[in-house]
Coordinates of C-alpha atoms in Angstrom, one line a residue:
X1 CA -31.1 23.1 13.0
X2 CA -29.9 21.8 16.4
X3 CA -28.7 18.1 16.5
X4 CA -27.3 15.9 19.6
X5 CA -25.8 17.2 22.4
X6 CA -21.7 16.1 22.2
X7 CA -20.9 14.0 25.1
X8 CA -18.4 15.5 28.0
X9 CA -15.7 13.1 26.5
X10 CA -16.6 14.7 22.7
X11 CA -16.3 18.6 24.2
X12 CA -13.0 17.4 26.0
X13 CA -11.4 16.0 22.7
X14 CA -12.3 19.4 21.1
X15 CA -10.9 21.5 24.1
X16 CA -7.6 19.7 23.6
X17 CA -7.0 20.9 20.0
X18 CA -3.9 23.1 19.2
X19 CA -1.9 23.3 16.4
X20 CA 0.5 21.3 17.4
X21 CA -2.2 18.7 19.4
X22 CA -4.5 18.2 16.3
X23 CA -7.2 15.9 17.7
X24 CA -8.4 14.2 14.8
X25 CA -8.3 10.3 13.4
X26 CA -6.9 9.0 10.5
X27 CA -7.2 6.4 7.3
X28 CA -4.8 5.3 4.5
X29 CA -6.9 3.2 2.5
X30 CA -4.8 2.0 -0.8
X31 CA -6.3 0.5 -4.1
X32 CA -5.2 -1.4 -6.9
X33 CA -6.6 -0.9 -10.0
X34 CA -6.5 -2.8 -12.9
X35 CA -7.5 0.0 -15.5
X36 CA -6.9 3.6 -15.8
X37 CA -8.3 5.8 -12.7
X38 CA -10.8 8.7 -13.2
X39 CA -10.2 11.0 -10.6
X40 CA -12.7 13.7 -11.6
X41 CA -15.4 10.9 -11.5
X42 CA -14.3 9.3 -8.3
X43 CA -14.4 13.1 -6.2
X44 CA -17.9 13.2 -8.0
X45 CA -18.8 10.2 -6.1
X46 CA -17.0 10.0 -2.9
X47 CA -19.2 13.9 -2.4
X48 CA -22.3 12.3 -3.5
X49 CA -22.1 10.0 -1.1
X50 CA -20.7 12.4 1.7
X51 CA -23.6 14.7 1.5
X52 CA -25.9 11.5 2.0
X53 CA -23.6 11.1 5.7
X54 CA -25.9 13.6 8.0
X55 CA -23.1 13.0 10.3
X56 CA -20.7 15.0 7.8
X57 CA -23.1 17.7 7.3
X58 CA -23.1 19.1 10.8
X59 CA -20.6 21.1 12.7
X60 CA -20.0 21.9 17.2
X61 CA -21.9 24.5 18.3
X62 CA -22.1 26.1 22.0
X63 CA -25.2 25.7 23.6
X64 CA -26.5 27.8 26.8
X65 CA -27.2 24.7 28.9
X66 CA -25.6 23.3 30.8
X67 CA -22.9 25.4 31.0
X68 CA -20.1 24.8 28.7
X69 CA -22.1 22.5 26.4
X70 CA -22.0 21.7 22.8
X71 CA -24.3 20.6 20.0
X72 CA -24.0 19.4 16.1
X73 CA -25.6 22.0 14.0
X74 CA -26.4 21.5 10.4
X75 CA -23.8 23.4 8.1
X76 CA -25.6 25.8 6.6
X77 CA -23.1 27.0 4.1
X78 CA -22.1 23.1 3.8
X79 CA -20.7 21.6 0.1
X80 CA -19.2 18.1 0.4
X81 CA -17.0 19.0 -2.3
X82 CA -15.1 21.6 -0.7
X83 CA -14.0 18.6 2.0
X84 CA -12.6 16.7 -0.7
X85 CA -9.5 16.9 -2.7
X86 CA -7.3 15.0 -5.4
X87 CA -3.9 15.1 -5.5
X88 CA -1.7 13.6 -7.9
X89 CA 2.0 13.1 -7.2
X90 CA 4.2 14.0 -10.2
X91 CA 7.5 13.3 -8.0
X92 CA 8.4 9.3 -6.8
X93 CA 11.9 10.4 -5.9
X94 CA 10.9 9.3 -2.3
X95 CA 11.2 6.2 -1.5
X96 CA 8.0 5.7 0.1
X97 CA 5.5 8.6 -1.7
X98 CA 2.6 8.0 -0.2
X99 CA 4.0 8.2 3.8
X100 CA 5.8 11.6 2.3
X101 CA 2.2 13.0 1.4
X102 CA 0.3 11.4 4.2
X103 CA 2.5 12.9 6.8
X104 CA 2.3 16.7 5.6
X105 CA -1.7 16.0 5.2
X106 CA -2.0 14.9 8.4
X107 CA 0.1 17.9 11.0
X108 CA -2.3 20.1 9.2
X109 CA -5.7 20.4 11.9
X110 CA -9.3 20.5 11.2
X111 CA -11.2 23.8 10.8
X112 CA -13.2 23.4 14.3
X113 CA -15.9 25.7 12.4
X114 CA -17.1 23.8 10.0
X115 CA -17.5 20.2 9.6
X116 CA -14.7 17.8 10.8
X117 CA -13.6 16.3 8.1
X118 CA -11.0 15.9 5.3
X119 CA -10.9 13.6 2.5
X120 CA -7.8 14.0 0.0
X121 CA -7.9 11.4 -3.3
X122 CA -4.0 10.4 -4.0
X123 CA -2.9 9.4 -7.6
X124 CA 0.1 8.8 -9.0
X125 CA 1.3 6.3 -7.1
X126 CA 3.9 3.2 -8.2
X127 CA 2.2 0.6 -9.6
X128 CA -0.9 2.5 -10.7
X129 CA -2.7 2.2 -7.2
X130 CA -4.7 5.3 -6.0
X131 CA -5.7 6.3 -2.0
X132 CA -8.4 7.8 -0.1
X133 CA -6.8 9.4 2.9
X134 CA -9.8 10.0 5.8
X135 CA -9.7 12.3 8.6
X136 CA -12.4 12.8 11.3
X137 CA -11.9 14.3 14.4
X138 CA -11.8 12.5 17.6
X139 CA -15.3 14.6 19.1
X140 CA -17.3 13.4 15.6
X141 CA -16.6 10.1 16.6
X142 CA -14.2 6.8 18.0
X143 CA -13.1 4.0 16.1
X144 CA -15.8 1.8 15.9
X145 CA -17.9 5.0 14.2
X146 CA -15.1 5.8 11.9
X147 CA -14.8 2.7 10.5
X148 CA -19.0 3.4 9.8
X149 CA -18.4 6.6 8.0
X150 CA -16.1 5.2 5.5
X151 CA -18.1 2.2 4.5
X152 CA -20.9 4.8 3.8
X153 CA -18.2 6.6 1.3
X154 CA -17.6 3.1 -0.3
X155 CA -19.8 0.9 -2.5
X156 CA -22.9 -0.1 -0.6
X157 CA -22.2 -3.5 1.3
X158 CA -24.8 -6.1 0.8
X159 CA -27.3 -6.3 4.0
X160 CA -27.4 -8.8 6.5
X161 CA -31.5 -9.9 7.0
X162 CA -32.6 -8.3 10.0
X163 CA -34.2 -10.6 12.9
X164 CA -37.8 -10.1 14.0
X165 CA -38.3 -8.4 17.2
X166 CA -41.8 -9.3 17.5
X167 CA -41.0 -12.1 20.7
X168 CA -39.1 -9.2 22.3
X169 CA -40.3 -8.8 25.4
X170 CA -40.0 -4.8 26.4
X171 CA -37.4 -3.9 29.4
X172 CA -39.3 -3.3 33.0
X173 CA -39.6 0.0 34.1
X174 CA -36.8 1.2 36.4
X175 CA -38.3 1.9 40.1
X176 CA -37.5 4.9 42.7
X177 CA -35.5 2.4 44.5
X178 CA -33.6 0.9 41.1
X179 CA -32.6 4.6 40.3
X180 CA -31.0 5.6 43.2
X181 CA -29.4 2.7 43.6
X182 CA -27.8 3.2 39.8
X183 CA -26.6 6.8 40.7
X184 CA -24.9 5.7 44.3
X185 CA -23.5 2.9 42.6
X186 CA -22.5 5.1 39.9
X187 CA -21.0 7.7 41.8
X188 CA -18.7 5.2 44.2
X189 CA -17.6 3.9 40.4
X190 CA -16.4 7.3 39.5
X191 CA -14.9 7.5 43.1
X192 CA -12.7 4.4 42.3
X193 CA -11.5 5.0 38.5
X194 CA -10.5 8.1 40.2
X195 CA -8.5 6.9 43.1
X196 CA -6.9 4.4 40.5
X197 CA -6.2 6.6 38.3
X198 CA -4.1 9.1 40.7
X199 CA -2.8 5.7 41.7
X200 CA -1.1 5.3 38.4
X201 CA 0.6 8.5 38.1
X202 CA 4.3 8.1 37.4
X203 CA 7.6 10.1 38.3
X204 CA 9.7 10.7 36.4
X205 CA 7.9 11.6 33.0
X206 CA 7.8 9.3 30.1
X207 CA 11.1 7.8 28.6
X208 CA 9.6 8.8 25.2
X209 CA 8.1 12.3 25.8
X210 CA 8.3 14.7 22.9
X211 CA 8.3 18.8 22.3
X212 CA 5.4 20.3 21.1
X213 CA 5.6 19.9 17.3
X214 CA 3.3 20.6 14.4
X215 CA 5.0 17.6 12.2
X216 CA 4.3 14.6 11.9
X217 CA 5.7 11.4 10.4
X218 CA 3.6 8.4 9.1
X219 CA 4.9 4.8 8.6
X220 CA 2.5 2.2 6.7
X221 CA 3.0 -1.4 8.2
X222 CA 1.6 -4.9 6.6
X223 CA 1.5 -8.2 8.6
X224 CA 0.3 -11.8 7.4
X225 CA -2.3 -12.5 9.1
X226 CA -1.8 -16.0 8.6
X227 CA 1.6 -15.8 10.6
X228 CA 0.1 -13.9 13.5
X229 CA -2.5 -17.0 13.4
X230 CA 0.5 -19.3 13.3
X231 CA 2.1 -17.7 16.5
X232 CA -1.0 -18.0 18.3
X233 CA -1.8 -21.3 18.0
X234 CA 1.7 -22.4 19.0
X235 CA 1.9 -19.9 22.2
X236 CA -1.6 -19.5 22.9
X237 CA -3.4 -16.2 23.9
X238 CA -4.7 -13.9 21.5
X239 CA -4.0 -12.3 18.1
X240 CA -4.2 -9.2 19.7
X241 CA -1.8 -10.4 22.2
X242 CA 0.9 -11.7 19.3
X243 CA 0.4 -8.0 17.8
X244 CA 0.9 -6.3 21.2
X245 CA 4.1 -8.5 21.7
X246 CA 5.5 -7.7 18.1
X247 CA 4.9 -4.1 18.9
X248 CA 6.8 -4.3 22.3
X249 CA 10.0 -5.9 20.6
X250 CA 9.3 -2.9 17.5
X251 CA 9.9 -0.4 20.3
X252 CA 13.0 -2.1 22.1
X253 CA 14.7 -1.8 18.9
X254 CA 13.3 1.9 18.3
X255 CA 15.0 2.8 21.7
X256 CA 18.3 1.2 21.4
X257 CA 18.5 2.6 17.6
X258 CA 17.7 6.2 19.3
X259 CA 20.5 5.6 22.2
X260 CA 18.0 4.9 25.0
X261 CA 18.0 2.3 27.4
X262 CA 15.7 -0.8 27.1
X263 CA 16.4 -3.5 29.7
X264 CA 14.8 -3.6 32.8
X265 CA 12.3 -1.2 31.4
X266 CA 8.5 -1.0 30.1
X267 CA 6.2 1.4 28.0
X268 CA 3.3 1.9 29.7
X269 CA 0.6 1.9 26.9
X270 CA -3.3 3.7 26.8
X271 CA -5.3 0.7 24.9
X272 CA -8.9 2.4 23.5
X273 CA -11.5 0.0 24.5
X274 CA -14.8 0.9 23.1
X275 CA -18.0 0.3 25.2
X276 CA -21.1 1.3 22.7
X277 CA -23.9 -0.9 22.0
X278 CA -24.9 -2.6 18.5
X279 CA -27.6 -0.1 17.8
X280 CA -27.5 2.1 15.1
X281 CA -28.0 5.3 17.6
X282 CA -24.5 4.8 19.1
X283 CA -22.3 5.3 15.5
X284 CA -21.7 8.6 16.7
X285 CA -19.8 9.8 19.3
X286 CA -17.3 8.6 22.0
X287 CA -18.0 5.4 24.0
X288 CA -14.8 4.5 25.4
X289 CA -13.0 2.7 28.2
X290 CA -9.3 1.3 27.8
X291 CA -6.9 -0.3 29.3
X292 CA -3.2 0.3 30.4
X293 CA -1.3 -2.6 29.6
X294 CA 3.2 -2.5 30.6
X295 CA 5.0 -3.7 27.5
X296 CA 8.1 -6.0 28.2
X297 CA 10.2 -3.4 26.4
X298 CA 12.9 -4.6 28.7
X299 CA 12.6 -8.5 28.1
X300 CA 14.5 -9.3 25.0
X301 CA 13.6 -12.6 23.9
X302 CA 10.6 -12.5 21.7
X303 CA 8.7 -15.6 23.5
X304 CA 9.2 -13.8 27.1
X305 CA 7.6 -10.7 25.7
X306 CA 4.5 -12.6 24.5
X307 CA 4.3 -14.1 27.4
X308 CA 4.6 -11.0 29.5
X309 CA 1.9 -9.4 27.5
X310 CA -0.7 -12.3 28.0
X311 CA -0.3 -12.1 31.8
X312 CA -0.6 -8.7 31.3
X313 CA -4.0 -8.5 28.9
X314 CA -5.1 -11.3 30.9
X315 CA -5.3 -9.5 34.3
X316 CA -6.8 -6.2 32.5
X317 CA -9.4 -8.2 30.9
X318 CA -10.5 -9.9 34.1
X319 CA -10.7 -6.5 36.3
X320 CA -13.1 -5.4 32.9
X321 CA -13.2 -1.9 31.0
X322 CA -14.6 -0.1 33.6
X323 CA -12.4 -0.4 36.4
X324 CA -8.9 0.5 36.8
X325 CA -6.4 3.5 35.8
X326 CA -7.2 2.7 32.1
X327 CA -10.8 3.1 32.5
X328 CA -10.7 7.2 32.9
X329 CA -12.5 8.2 29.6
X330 CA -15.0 6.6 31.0
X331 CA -14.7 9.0 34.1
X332 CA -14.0 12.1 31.7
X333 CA -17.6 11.0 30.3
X334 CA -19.0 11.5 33.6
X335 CA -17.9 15.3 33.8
X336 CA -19.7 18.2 33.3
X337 CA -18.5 20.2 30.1
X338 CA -17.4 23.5 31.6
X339 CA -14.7 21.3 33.5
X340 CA -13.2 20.1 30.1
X341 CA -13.4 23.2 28.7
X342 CA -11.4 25.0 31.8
X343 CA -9.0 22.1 32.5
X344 CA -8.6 19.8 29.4
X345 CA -5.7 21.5 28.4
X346 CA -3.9 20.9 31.7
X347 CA -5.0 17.2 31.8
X348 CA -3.6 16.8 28.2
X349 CA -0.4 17.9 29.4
X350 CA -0.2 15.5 32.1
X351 CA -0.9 12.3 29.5
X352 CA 2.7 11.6 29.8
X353 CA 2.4 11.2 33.3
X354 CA -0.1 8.7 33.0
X355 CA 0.7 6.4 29.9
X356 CA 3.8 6.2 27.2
X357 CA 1.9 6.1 23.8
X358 CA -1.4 4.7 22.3
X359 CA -1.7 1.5 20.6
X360 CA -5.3 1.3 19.6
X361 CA -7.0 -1.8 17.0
X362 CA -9.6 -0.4 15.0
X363 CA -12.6 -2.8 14.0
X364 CA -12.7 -3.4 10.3
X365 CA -15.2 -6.4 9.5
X366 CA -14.2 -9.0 6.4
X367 CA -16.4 -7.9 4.1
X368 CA -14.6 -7.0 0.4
X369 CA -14.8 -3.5 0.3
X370 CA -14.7 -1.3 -3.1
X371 CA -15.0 2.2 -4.5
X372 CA -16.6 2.2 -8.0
X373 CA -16.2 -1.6 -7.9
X374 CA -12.1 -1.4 -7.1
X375 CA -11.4 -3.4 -4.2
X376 CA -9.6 -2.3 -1.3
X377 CA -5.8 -3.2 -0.9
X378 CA -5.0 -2.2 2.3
X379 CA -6.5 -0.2 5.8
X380 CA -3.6 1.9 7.9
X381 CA -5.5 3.4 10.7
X382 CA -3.7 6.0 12.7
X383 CA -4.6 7.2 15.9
X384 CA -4.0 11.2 17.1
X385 CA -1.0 11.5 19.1
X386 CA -1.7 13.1 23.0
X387 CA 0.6 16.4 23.9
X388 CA 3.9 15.7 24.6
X389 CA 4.1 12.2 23.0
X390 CA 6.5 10.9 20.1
X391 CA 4.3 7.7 19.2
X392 CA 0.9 6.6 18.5
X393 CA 0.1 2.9 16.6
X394 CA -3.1 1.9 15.2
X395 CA -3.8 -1.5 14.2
X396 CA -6.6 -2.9 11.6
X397 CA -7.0 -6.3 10.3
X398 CA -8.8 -6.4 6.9
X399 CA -8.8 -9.8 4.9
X400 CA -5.2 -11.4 5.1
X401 CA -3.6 -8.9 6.6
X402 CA -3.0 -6.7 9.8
X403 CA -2.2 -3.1 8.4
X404 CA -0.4 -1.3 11.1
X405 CA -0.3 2.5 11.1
X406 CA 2.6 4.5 13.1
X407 CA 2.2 8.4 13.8
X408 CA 5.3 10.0 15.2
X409 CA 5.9 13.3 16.5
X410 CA 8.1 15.3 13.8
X411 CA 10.6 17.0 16.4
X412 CA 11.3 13.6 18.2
X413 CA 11.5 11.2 15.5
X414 CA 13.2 12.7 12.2
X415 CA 13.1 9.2 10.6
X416 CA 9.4 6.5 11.3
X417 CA 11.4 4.0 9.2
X418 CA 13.5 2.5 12.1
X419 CA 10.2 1.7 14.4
X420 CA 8.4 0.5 10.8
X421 CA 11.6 -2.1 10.5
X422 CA 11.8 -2.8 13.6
X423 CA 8.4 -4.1 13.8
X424 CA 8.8 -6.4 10.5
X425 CA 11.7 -7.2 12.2
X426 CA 10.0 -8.4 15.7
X427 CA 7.7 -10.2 13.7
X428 CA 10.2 -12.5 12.4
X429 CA 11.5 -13.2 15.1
X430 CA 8.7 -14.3 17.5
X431 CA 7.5 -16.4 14.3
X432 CA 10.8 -17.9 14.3
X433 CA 10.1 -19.0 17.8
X434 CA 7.2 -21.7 16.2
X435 CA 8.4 -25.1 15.3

């Protein structure tokens, strides 16, 4: 059975898959038990409540109309089971374990045939902790909708009391008149994110471009929160400006440490902005926007770089998600399929042209999340890395603590630790900057 049409922005995220571009999310979610951990029991579970997910169940299929279109199809050979595996590492002689695992799991891509998905269940780990490691492909869904998938593998949260909509009073009915002027007024906004967008082009390519590679290397990062609070207070601005800032100083140091030059220089970075409603309708699929934002790569006092970024966020955030360079997923939205599917690849390859890395923040509400009543320790979001690029970060903050998630490209960065220190070590020092 037929399900929703994907968006243009869904098909284009498919069309960019390769074996060495796999165009799928990812999650390192950790736990601390306190007892022994039952793995047969907890697969059970977690494909229990996958086959519950109808979002799980379904795979892309072509359609006829209009011309280069997809649907989600029901799986009819679907078993949740066969998405899910446990692994138990017999071997700690690396130093970080988990990473070592997490890195090979995730080069490997998604079979585009069946339904996008991978769930892997990690024992063995120091301390007794366990971890769920998540992957969804970017055309099943954005951040905002990942974060929704997972809390539907976890224990059931309890439910916020829904408000009455019996005072509602129902939208007007759009005129002749109000339509046409939506689609003019729509079509001169896809005429400027365009223009701005070849605006932004750069020559030469990017300082931190990377061969095509089918490795990867992950780095698991961990923040007080309280501190990032701490900074913000005494500077101003936002935590996600504080973050944005530690990151900047994280990738001077990575740069220097690789023999590249820093001063005078910035990273141009892709910030994921995501424009979907509250409704429960909109947990699927792509609704995004973003924002390029210059990091002060070059500046290297700590202060100067939050300061940089502020003025930076602060002007993005006043022209709004839908204008501007930053704003072209929005325009990719607004294509008809068959051009993704003839010239996504080419686009992809371009990226470096365009922007440096990705640096998304993925939401994940304060709620105390658990799987078979053991809380979650941490949330490392990681974000797919676009052709020809060595870096992507993704940021979540769950309780008291940002989790920071770095994705490298294998054949440009043999080694994640030196951009996982240097951000502990940026972090440090802008906090030494607060008296």
């Amino acid at each position: 059975m037929s399900g929703p049409q994907l968006s243009a922005l869904d098909v284009a995220f498919l069309c960019l898959e390769s074996e060495t571009t796999p165009m799928h999310m990812g999650a390192v979610v950790t736990f601390r038990p306190h007892g022994q951990v039952h793995a047969r029991k907890l697969t059970a579970l977690l494909a229990e409540r996958a086959a519950r997910l109808p979002k799980l169940r379904q795979r892309p299929r072509t359609a006829l109309f209009p011309p280069g279109a997809a649907v989600w199809a029901e799986d009819p050979d679907f078993v949740a089971s066969e998405h899910i595996s446990h692994h138990h590492l017999s071997s700690l002689y690396e130093p970080d374990p988990l990473s070592a695992y997490a890195s090979r799991w995730m080069g490997r891509p998604l079979d585009t045939g069946k339904p996008l998905w991978d769930l892997h269940l990690v024992t063995g780990l120091p301390d007794g902790e366990f971890a769920l490691l998540l992957k969804l492909h970017h055309a099943l869904t954005d951040g905002a909708g990942a974060y929704a998938v997972a809390v539907g593998l976890l224990d059931e949260l309890p439910r916020a009391p829904r408000r009455p909509h019996s005072g509602s009073v129902p939208p007007a009915p759009r005129s002749p008149v109000d339509a046409v002027k939506e689609a003019v007024g729509s079509t001169l906004a896809q005429a400027g994110i365009a223009s701005s967008v070849v605006r932004a082009t750069r020559s030469p390519l990017s300082p931190i471009s990377a061969p095509p590679s089918t490795e990867r290397r992950l780095g698991l990062v961990r923040l007080d929160t309280a501190e990032i609070r701490r900074i913000r207070r005494a500077h101003g601005g936002t935590a996600n400006d504080v973050v944005l800032a530690i990151l900047s100083g994280a990738l001077r140091e990575w740069m220097i440490n690789r023999g590249q030059r820093a001063d005078d220089r910035t990273l141009r970075a892709l910030i994921p902005v995501s424009v979907r409603g509250r409704s429960a309708e909109q947990l699927g699929g792509n609704k995004l926007s973003g924002y390029l934002c210059e990091l002060p790569v070059g500046l290297d006092d700590p202060l100067e770089r939050l300061l940089a970024v502020q003025h930076e966020m602060s002007r993005n955030k006043a022209a709004g998600p839908a204008r501007g360079p930053g704003a072209f997923p929005l325009l990719a939205d607004r294509m008809p399929p068959m051009l993704h599917r003839l010239g996504s690849k080419a686009a992809g390859l371009a990226a470096p042209l365009l922007f440096d890395l990705v640096i998304t923040t993925v939401p994940v509400p304060p709620n105390r999340l658990t799987l078979d009543g053991t809380k979650v320790a941490g949330v490392y979001p990681f974000v797919p890395l676009a052709p020809r690029q060595a870096v992507g970060i993704a940021v979540a903050t769950y309780r008291d603590s940002v989790h920071i998630g770095l994705q490298a490209n294998g054949a440009a960065v043999s080694d994640v630790g030196s951009l996982r220190d240097g951000v502990l070590k940026s972090a440090s020092r802008l906090l030494d900057t607060v008296h």
